[in-house]
Amino acid sequence: MRVIVVKDPQTMGKRAADLIQEVMESKPHFVLGLATGSTPMPLYKELIRRHKDEKLDFSTVITFNLDEYVGLKPTHDQSYRYFMNKHLFDHININKKCTHVPCGIGDDLEAECLMYEEMIEDVGGVDYQVLGIGSNGHIGFNEPGTSLASRTHVTQLTESTIKDNSRMFAKVQDVPTQAVTMGIGTVLDAERVVLVANGANKTKAIKAALEGPITAMCPASALQLHPGVTYVITEDCAKGLTIAVER
Ligand code: F6R
């Protein structure tokens, strides 16, 4: 496990972009797994900058997002499809048909989940998966207690995630209570993973994920089983870690 500690979120974005770009430029049909939320924003800003200033080419890149709220249409301003268009896809030369976000509306979400898994498999799997982490240790919307072998599924959001995410909504009652998420098993199938984190509210989850037991009670701890994971985290998040880190 590589842990890179950086001084601020901007540097976090740059270091994560370096990791992704290196593999992206070595693969003709690079498959990128994406996360939403506040943490990856500096990374997406940096990828957009590299596209604009350095001609970083996304024309053959395929993307799969980790998750989507149940019940929000792609046009809803809090849907993760809307977020991705606004914060990344609208600013780079990616073919939108090659960008995938789980479907959170419809009568048969179980079938949608199966289809999502098949689509990932059909393109040969994810080459680089971007992850954030919840203050409760969740990855994607795999909340504590989710099976470490889980695949894409519909999940119930915990009170703490609803509270954390309510900052994006007018009121807490507006936050959907369910989501579709890639499973922990799906995430572990990616060739490489970069987990980004900043802010003191993530310190406890980072310590548990990196140094605690591998347990479904801290979903990110499952990443200890994966040989290709890099954490890029800010100083405040790294407080109290005893494992070796790079700076
Ligand atoms: C969202 C996702 C979540 C977030 C996590 C942290 O697609 O996968 O696991 O990464 O909730 O969110 P932020 O970055 O907003 O603190």
mmCIF file of N, CA, C and O in Angstrom, residues 161-226:
data_model
loop_
_atom_site.group_PDB
_atom_site.id
_atom_site.type_symbol
_atom_site.label_atom_id
_atom_site.label_comp_id
_atom_site.label_asym_id
_atom_site.label_seq_id
_atom_site.Cartn_x
_atom_site.Cartn_y
_atom_site.Cartn_z
ATOM 1 N N THR A 161 -24.262 9.202 6.683
ATOM 2 C CA THR A 161 -24.022 9.621 5.294
ATOM 3 C C THR A 161 -25.077 10.637 4.856
ATOM 4 O O THR A 161 -24.760 11.633 4.200
ATOM 5 N N ILE A 162 -26.316 10.402 5.257
ATOM 6 C CA ILE A 162 -27.386 11.348 4.906
ATOM 7 C C ILE A 162 -27.061 12.714 5.509
ATOM 8 O O ILE A 162 -27.169 13.747 4.846
ATOM 9 N N LYS A 163 -26.587 12.694 6.764
ATOM 10 C CA LYS A 163 -26.230 13.962 7.429
ATOM 11 C C LYS A 163 -25.036 14.618 6.707
ATOM 12 O O LYS A 163 -25.069 15.811 6.387
ATOM 13 N N ASP A 164 -23.980 13.831 6.418
ATOM 14 C CA ASP A 164 -22.797 14.379 5.721
ATOM 15 C C ASP A 164 -23.204 15.006 4.384
ATOM 16 O O ASP A 164 -22.718 16.071 4.009
ATOM 17 N N ASN A 165 -24.082 14.321 3.646
ATOM 18 C CA ASN A 165 -24.410 14.776 2.285
ATOM 19 C C ASN A 165 -25.503 15.833 2.249
ATOM 20 O O ASN A 165 -25.747 16.429 1.200
ATOM 21 N N SER A 166 -26.133 16.088 3.403
ATOM 22 C CA SER A 166 -27.231 17.066 3.423
ATOM 23 C C SER A 166 -26.725 18.473 3.120
ATOM 24 O O SER A 166 -27.503 19.344 2.746
ATOM 25 N N ARG A 167 -25.388 18.683 3.241
ATOM 26 C CA ARG A 167 -24.838 20.014 2.931
ATOM 27 C C ARG A 167 -25.086 20.405 1.470
ATOM 28 O O ARG A 167 -25.058 21.582 1.129
ATOM 29 N N MET A 168 -25.318 19.426 0.619
ATOM 30 C CA MET A 168 -25.544 19.702 -0.808
ATOM 31 C C MET A 168 -27.029 19.968 -1.115
ATOM 32 O O MET A 168 -27.370 20.358 -2.220
ATOM 33 N N PHE A 169 -27.901 19.671 -0.168
ATOM 34 C CA PHE A 169 -29.347 19.778 -0.407
ATOM 35 C C PHE A 169 -29.925 20.912 0.447
ATOM 36 O O PHE A 169 -29.324 21.313 1.448
ATOM 37 N N ALA A 170 -31.115 21.393 0.067
ATOM 38 C CA ALA A 170 -31.748 22.478 0.822
ATOM 39 C C ALA A 170 -32.036 22.035 2.256
ATOM 40 O O ALA A 170 -31.828 22.779 3.207
ATOM 41 N N LYS A 171 -32.537 20.810 2.415
ATOM 42 C CA LYS A 171 -32.768 20.301 3.767
ATOM 43 C C LYS A 171 -32.500 18.794 3.813
ATOM 44 O O LYS A 171 -32.564 18.121 2.775
ATOM 45 N N VAL A 172 -32.246 18.315 5.031
ATOM 46 C CA VAL A 172 -31.835 16.914 5.184
ATOM 47 C C VAL A 172 -32.893 15.945 4.641
ATOM 48 O O VAL A 172 -32.567 14.883 4.108
ATOM 49 N N GLN A 173 -34.159 16.365 4.730
ATOM 50 C CA GLN A 173 -35.261 15.507 4.234
ATOM 51 C C GLN A 173 -35.196 15.315 2.715
ATOM 52 O O GLN A 173 -35.800 14.394 2.180
ATOM 53 N N ASP A 174 -34.475 16.194 2.020
ATOM 54 C CA ASP A 174 -34.385 16.077 0.555
ATOM 55 C C ASP A 174 -33.342 15.047 0.113
ATOM 56 O O ASP A 174 -33.283 14.680 -1.057
ATOM 57 N N VAL A 175 -32.480 14.613 1.047
ATOM 58 C CA VAL A 175 -31.420 13.664 0.657
ATOM 59 C C VAL A 175 -32.053 12.297 0.419
ATOM 60 O O VAL A 175 -32.761 11.786 1.295
ATOM 61 N N PRO A 176 -31.826 11.699 -0.763
ATOM 62 C CA PRO A 176 -32.371 10.354 -0.986
ATOM 63 C C PRO A 176 -31.851 9.387 0.081
ATOM 64 O O PRO A 176 -30.746 9.562 0.602
ATOM 65 N N THR A 177 -32.642 8.387 0.395
ATOM 66 C CA THR A 177 -32.226 7.445 1.437
ATOM 67 C C THR A 177 -31.612 6.173 0.857
ATOM 68 O O THR A 177 -31.099 5.340 1.595
ATOM 69 N N GLN A 178 -31.690 6.051 -0.468
ATOM 70 C CA GLN A 178 -31.115 4.868 -1.121
ATOM 71 C C GLN A 178 -30.205 5.284 -2.273
ATOM 72 O O GLN A 178 -30.364 6.380 -2.822
ATOM 73 N N ALA A 179 -29.314 4.388 -2.631
ATOM 74 C CA ALA A 179 -28.429 4.649 -3.772
ATOM 75 C C ALA A 179 -28.119 3.334 -4.469
ATOM 76 O O ALA A 179 -28.293 2.257 -3.893
ATOM 77 N N VAL A 180 -27.663 3.452 -5.714
ATOM 78 C CA VAL A 180 -27.093 2.300 -6.425
ATOM 79 C C VAL A 180 -25.584 2.490 -6.349
ATOM 80 O O VAL A 180 -25.088 3.585 -6.600
ATOM 81 N N THR A 181 -24.878 1.451 -5.986
ATOM 82 C CA THR A 181 -23.425 1.571 -5.873
ATOM 83 C C THR A 181 -22.710 0.336 -6.398
ATOM 84 O O THR A 181 -23.219 -0.783 -6.258
ATOM 85 N N MET A 182 -21.562 0.547 -7.013
ATOM 86 C CA MET A 182 -20.683 -0.591 -7.277
ATOM 87 C C MET A 182 -20.424 -1.248 -5.921
ATOM 88 O O MET A 182 -20.369 -0.545 -4.898
ATOM 89 N N GLY A 183 -20.230 -2.540 -5.892
ATOM 90 C CA GLY A 183 -19.942 -3.211 -4.627
ATOM 91 C C GLY A 183 -18.461 -3.116 -4.272
ATOM 92 O O GLY A 183 -17.652 -2.637 -5.071
ATOM 93 N N ILE A 184 -18.137 -3.582 -3.075
ATOM 94 C CA ILE A 184 -16.723 -3.585 -2.664
ATOM 95 C C ILE A 184 -15.942 -4.567 -3.546
ATOM 96 O O ILE A 184 -14.818 -4.289 -3.980
ATOM 97 N N GLY A 185 -16.584 -5.688 -3.866
ATOM 98 C CA GLY A 185 -15.956 -6.666 -4.775
ATOM 99 C C GLY A 185 -15.709 -6.059 -6.145
ATOM 100 O O GLY A 185 -14.672 -6.316 -6.772
ATOM 101 N N THR A 186 -16.649 -5.246 -6.612
ATOM 102 C CA THR A 186 -16.480 -4.576 -7.918
ATOM 103 C C THR A 186 -15.261 -3.654 -7.865
ATOM 104 O O THR A 186 -14.429 -3.653 -8.778
ATOM 105 N N VAL A 187 -15.161 -2.877 -6.798
ATOM 106 C CA VAL A 187 -14.033 -1.940 -6.646
ATOM 107 C C VAL A 187 -12.711 -2.712 -6.595
ATOM 108 O O VAL A 187 -11.724 -2.330 -7.231
ATOM 109 N N LEU A 188 -12.718 -3.818 -5.860
ATOM 110 C CA LEU A 188 -11.467 -4.592 -5.707
ATOM 111 C C LEU A 188 -11.011 -5.223 -7.028
ATOM 112 O O LEU A 188 -9.852 -5.593 -7.169
ATOM 113 N N ASP A 189 -11.923 -5.339 -7.999
ATOM 114 C CA ASP A 189 -11.548 -5.891 -9.311
ATOM 115 C C ASP A 189 -10.778 -4.910 -10.175
ATOM 116 O O ASP A 189 -10.208 -5.291 -11.193
ATOM 117 N N ALA A 190 -10.802 -3.619 -9.822
ATOM 118 C CA ALA A 190 -10.063 -2.633 -10.626
ATOM 119 C C ALA A 190 -8.576 -2.965 -10.576
ATOM 120 O O ALA A 190 -8.067 -3.461 -9.566
ATOM 121 N N GLU A 191 -7.894 -2.673 -11.675
ATOM 122 C CA GLU A 191 -6.449 -2.955 -11.758
ATOM 123 C C GLU A 191 -5.665 -2.115 -10.732
ATOM 124 O O GLU A 191 -4.787 -2.614 -10.050
ATOM 125 N N ARG A 192 -6.023 -0.853 -10.661
ATOM 126 C CA ARG A 192 -5.370 0.068 -9.711
ATOM 127 C C ARG A 192 -6.428 0.959 -9.074
ATOM 128 O O ARG A 192 -7.458 1.219 -9.697
ATOM 129 N N VAL A 193 -6.097 1.444 -7.881
ATOM 130 C CA VAL A 193 -7.042 2.309 -7.166
ATOM 131 C C VAL A 193 -6.275 3.498 -6.596
ATOM 132 O O VAL A 193 -5.167 3.334 -6.073
ATOM 133 N N VAL A 194 -6.845 4.698 -6.708
ATOM 134 C CA VAL A 194 -6.301 5.837 -5.969
ATOM 135 C C VAL A 194 -7.407 6.380 -5.080
ATOM 136 O O VAL A 194 -8.498 6.685 -5.554
ATOM 137 N N LEU A 195 -7.121 6.429 -3.773
ATOM 138 C CA LEU A 195 -8.091 6.980 -2.823
ATOM 139 C C LEU A 195 -7.592 8.347 -2.384
ATOM 140 O O LEU A 195 -6.458 8.483 -1.927
ATOM 141 N N VAL A 196 -8.432 9.356 -2.578
ATOM 142 C CA VAL A 196 -8.075 10.720 -2.164
ATOM 143 C C VAL A 196 -8.885 11.108 -0.927
ATOM 144 O O VAL A 196 -10.047 10.720 -0.799
ATOM 145 N N ALA A 197 -8.232 11.840 -0.027
ATOM 146 C CA ALA A 197 -8.945 12.298 1.175
ATOM 147 C C ALA A 197 -8.281 13.552 1.715
ATOM 148 O O ALA A 197 -7.064 13.696 1.652
ATOM 149 N N ASN A 198 -9.101 14.454 2.205
ATOM 150 C CA ASN A 198 -8.582 15.628 2.917
ATOM 151 C C ASN A 198 -9.577 16.020 4.006
ATOM 152 O O ASN A 198 -10.749 15.660 3.940
ATOM 153 N N GLY A 199 -9.062 16.737 5.000
ATOM 154 C CA GLY A 199 -9.941 17.229 6.063
ATOM 155 C C GLY A 199 -9.915 16.344 7.293
ATOM 156 O O GLY A 199 -9.875 15.109 7.198
ATOM 157 N N ALA A 200 -9.972 17.009 8.463
ATOM 158 C CA ALA A 200 -9.848 16.305 9.738
ATOM 159 C C ALA A 200 -11.025 15.356 9.994
ATOM 160 O O ALA A 200 -10.890 14.400 10.766
ATOM 161 N N ASN A 201 -12.152 15.580 9.327
ATOM 162 C CA ASN A 201 -13.300 14.671 9.532
ATOM 163 C C ASN A 201 -13.062 13.286 8.925
ATOM 164 O O ASN A 201 -13.848 12.371 9.140
ATOM 165 N N LYS A 202 -11.952 13.124 8.177
ATOM 166 C CA LYS A 202 -11.652 11.809 7.574
ATOM 167 C C LYS A 202 -10.517 11.071 8.311
ATOM 168 O O LYS A 202 -10.215 9.926 7.980
ATOM 169 N N THR A 203 -9.879 11.745 9.291
ATOM 170 C CA THR A 203 -8.685 11.171 9.939
ATOM 171 C C THR A 203 -8.968 9.787 10.538
ATOM 172 O O THR A 203 -8.186 8.844 10.358
ATOM 173 N N LYS A 204 -10.085 9.690 11.251
ATOM 174 C CA LYS A 204 -10.415 8.423 11.928
ATOM 175 C C LYS A 204 -10.636 7.304 10.905
ATOM 176 O O LYS A 204 -10.145 6.182 11.072
ATOM 177 N N ALA A 205 -11.373 7.632 9.847
ATOM 178 C CA ALA A 205 -11.676 6.619 8.817
ATOM 179 C C ALA A 205 -10.398 6.177 8.105
ATOM 180 O O ALA A 205 -10.213 4.984 7.814
ATOM 181 N N ILE A 206 -9.487 7.122 7.846
ATOM 182 C CA ILE A 206 -8.227 6.786 7.164
ATOM 183 C C ILE A 206 -7.384 5.856 8.039
ATOM 184 O O ILE A 206 -6.834 4.864 7.570
ATOM 185 N N LYS A 207 -7.307 6.172 9.316
ATOM 186 C CA LYS A 207 -6.517 5.332 10.246
ATOM 187 C C LYS A 207 -7.104 3.913 10.285
ATOM 188 O O LYS A 207 -6.369 2.931 10.205
ATOM 189 N N ALA A 208 -8.428 3.834 10.390
ATOM 190 C CA ALA A 208 -9.077 2.511 10.448
ATOM 191 C C ALA A 208 -8.864 1.749 9.132
ATOM 192 O O ALA A 208 -8.602 0.541 9.134
ATOM 193 N N ALA A 209 -8.952 2.465 8.008
ATOM 194 C CA ALA A 209 -8.820 1.811 6.701
ATOM 195 C C ALA A 209 -7.411 1.281 6.479
ATOM 196 O O ALA A 209 -7.215 0.187 5.946
ATOM 197 N N LEU A 210 -6.418 2.063 6.913
ATOM 198 C CA LEU A 210 -5.028 1.684 6.635
ATOM 199 C C LEU A 210 -4.423 0.773 7.691
ATOM 200 O O LEU A 210 -3.599 -0.082 7.381
ATOM 201 N N GLU A 211 -4.821 0.982 8.955
ATOM 202 C CA GLU A 211 -4.115 0.280 10.030
ATOM 203 C C GLU A 211 -5.010 -0.619 10.866
ATOM 204 O O GLU A 211 -4.522 -1.366 11.704
ATOM 205 N N GLY A 212 -6.305 -0.542 10.648
ATOM 206 C CA GLY A 212 -7.216 -1.373 11.424
ATOM 207 C C GLY A 212 -7.381 -2.753 10.795
ATOM 208 O O GLY A 212 -6.771 -3.051 9.767
ATOM 209 N N PRO A 213 -8.210 -3.600 11.411
ATOM 210 C CA PRO A 213 -8.466 -4.920 10.830
ATOM 211 C C PRO A 213 -9.280 -4.796 9.543
ATOM 212 O O PRO A 213 -9.990 -3.805 9.354
ATOM 213 N N ILE A 214 -9.155 -5.792 8.669
ATOM 214 C CA ILE A 214 -9.982 -5.816 7.460
ATOM 215 C C ILE A 214 -11.372 -6.269 7.894
ATOM 216 O O ILE A 214 -11.561 -7.408 8.336
ATOM 217 N N THR A 215 -12.306 -5.342 7.806
ATOM 218 C CA THR A 215 -13.632 -5.639 8.324
ATOM 219 C C THR A 215 -14.700 -4.893 7.534
ATOM 220 O O THR A 215 -14.464 -3.754 7.103
ATOM 221 N N ALA A 216 -15.849 -5.534 7.400
ATOM 222 C CA ALA A 216 -16.973 -4.893 6.720
ATOM 223 C C ALA A 216 -17.439 -3.656 7.480
ATOM 224 O O ALA A 216 -18.139 -2.816 6.922
ATOM 225 N N MET A 217 -17.040 -3.519 8.752
ATOM 226 C CA MET A 217 -17.454 -2.341 9.512
ATOM 227 C C MET A 217 -16.677 -1.093 9.078
ATOM 228 O O MET A 217 -17.076 0.023 9.383
ATOM 229 N N CYS A 218 -15.566 -1.302 8.369
ATOM 230 C CA CYS A 218 -14.872 -0.181 7.718
ATOM 231 C C CYS A 218 -14.618 -0.613 6.278
ATOM 232 O O CYS A 218 -13.561 -1.200 5.966
ATOM 233 N N PRO A 219 -15.572 -0.363 5.369
ATOM 234 C CA PRO A 219 -15.462 -0.883 4.003
ATOM 235 C C PRO A 219 -14.120 -0.576 3.322
ATOM 236 O O PRO A 219 -13.579 -1.419 2.601
ATOM 237 N N ALA A 220 -13.536 0.610 3.584
ATOM 238 C CA ALA A 220 -12.271 0.952 2.925
ATOM 239 C C ALA A 220 -11.126 0.045 3.374
ATOM 240 O O ALA A 220 -10.108 -0.060 2.683
ATOM 241 N N SER A 221 -11.277 -0.624 4.520
ATOM 242 C CA SER A 221 -10.204 -1.527 4.981
ATOM 243 C C SER A 221 -10.005 -2.682 4.013
ATOM 244 O O SER A 221 -8.933 -3.285 3.961
ATOM 245 N N ALA A 222 -11.020 -2.984 3.190
ATOM 246 C CA ALA A 222 -10.904 -4.069 2.200
ATOM 247 C C ALA A 222 -9.800 -3.771 1.187
ATOM 248 O O ALA A 222 -9.243 -4.690 0.574
ATOM 249 N N LEU A 223 -9.452 -2.485 1.045
ATOM 250 C CA LEU A 223 -8.402 -2.114 0.084
ATOM 251 C C LEU A 223 -7.043 -2.667 0.506
ATOM 252 O O LEU A 223 -6.119 -2.749 -0.305
ATOM 253 N N GLN A 224 -6.908 -3.053 1.782
ATOM 254 C CA GLN A 224 -5.652 -3.679 2.230
ATOM 255 C C GLN A 224 -5.391 -4.980 1.467
ATOM 256 O O GLN A 224 -4.261 -5.448 1.387
ATOM 257 N N LEU A 225 -6.449 -5.566 0.904
ATOM 258 C CA LEU A 225 -6.315 -6.827 0.167
ATOM 259 C C LEU A 225 -5.832 -6.611 -1.267
ATOM 260 O O LEU A 225 -5.549 -7.561 -1.976
ATOM 261 N N HIS A 226 -5.791 -5.351 -1.713
ATOM 262 C CA HIS A 226 -5.521 -5.045 -3.122
ATOM 263 C C HIS A 226 -4.068 -4.595 -3.283
ATOM 264 O O HIS A 226 -3.608 -3.695 -2.569
#
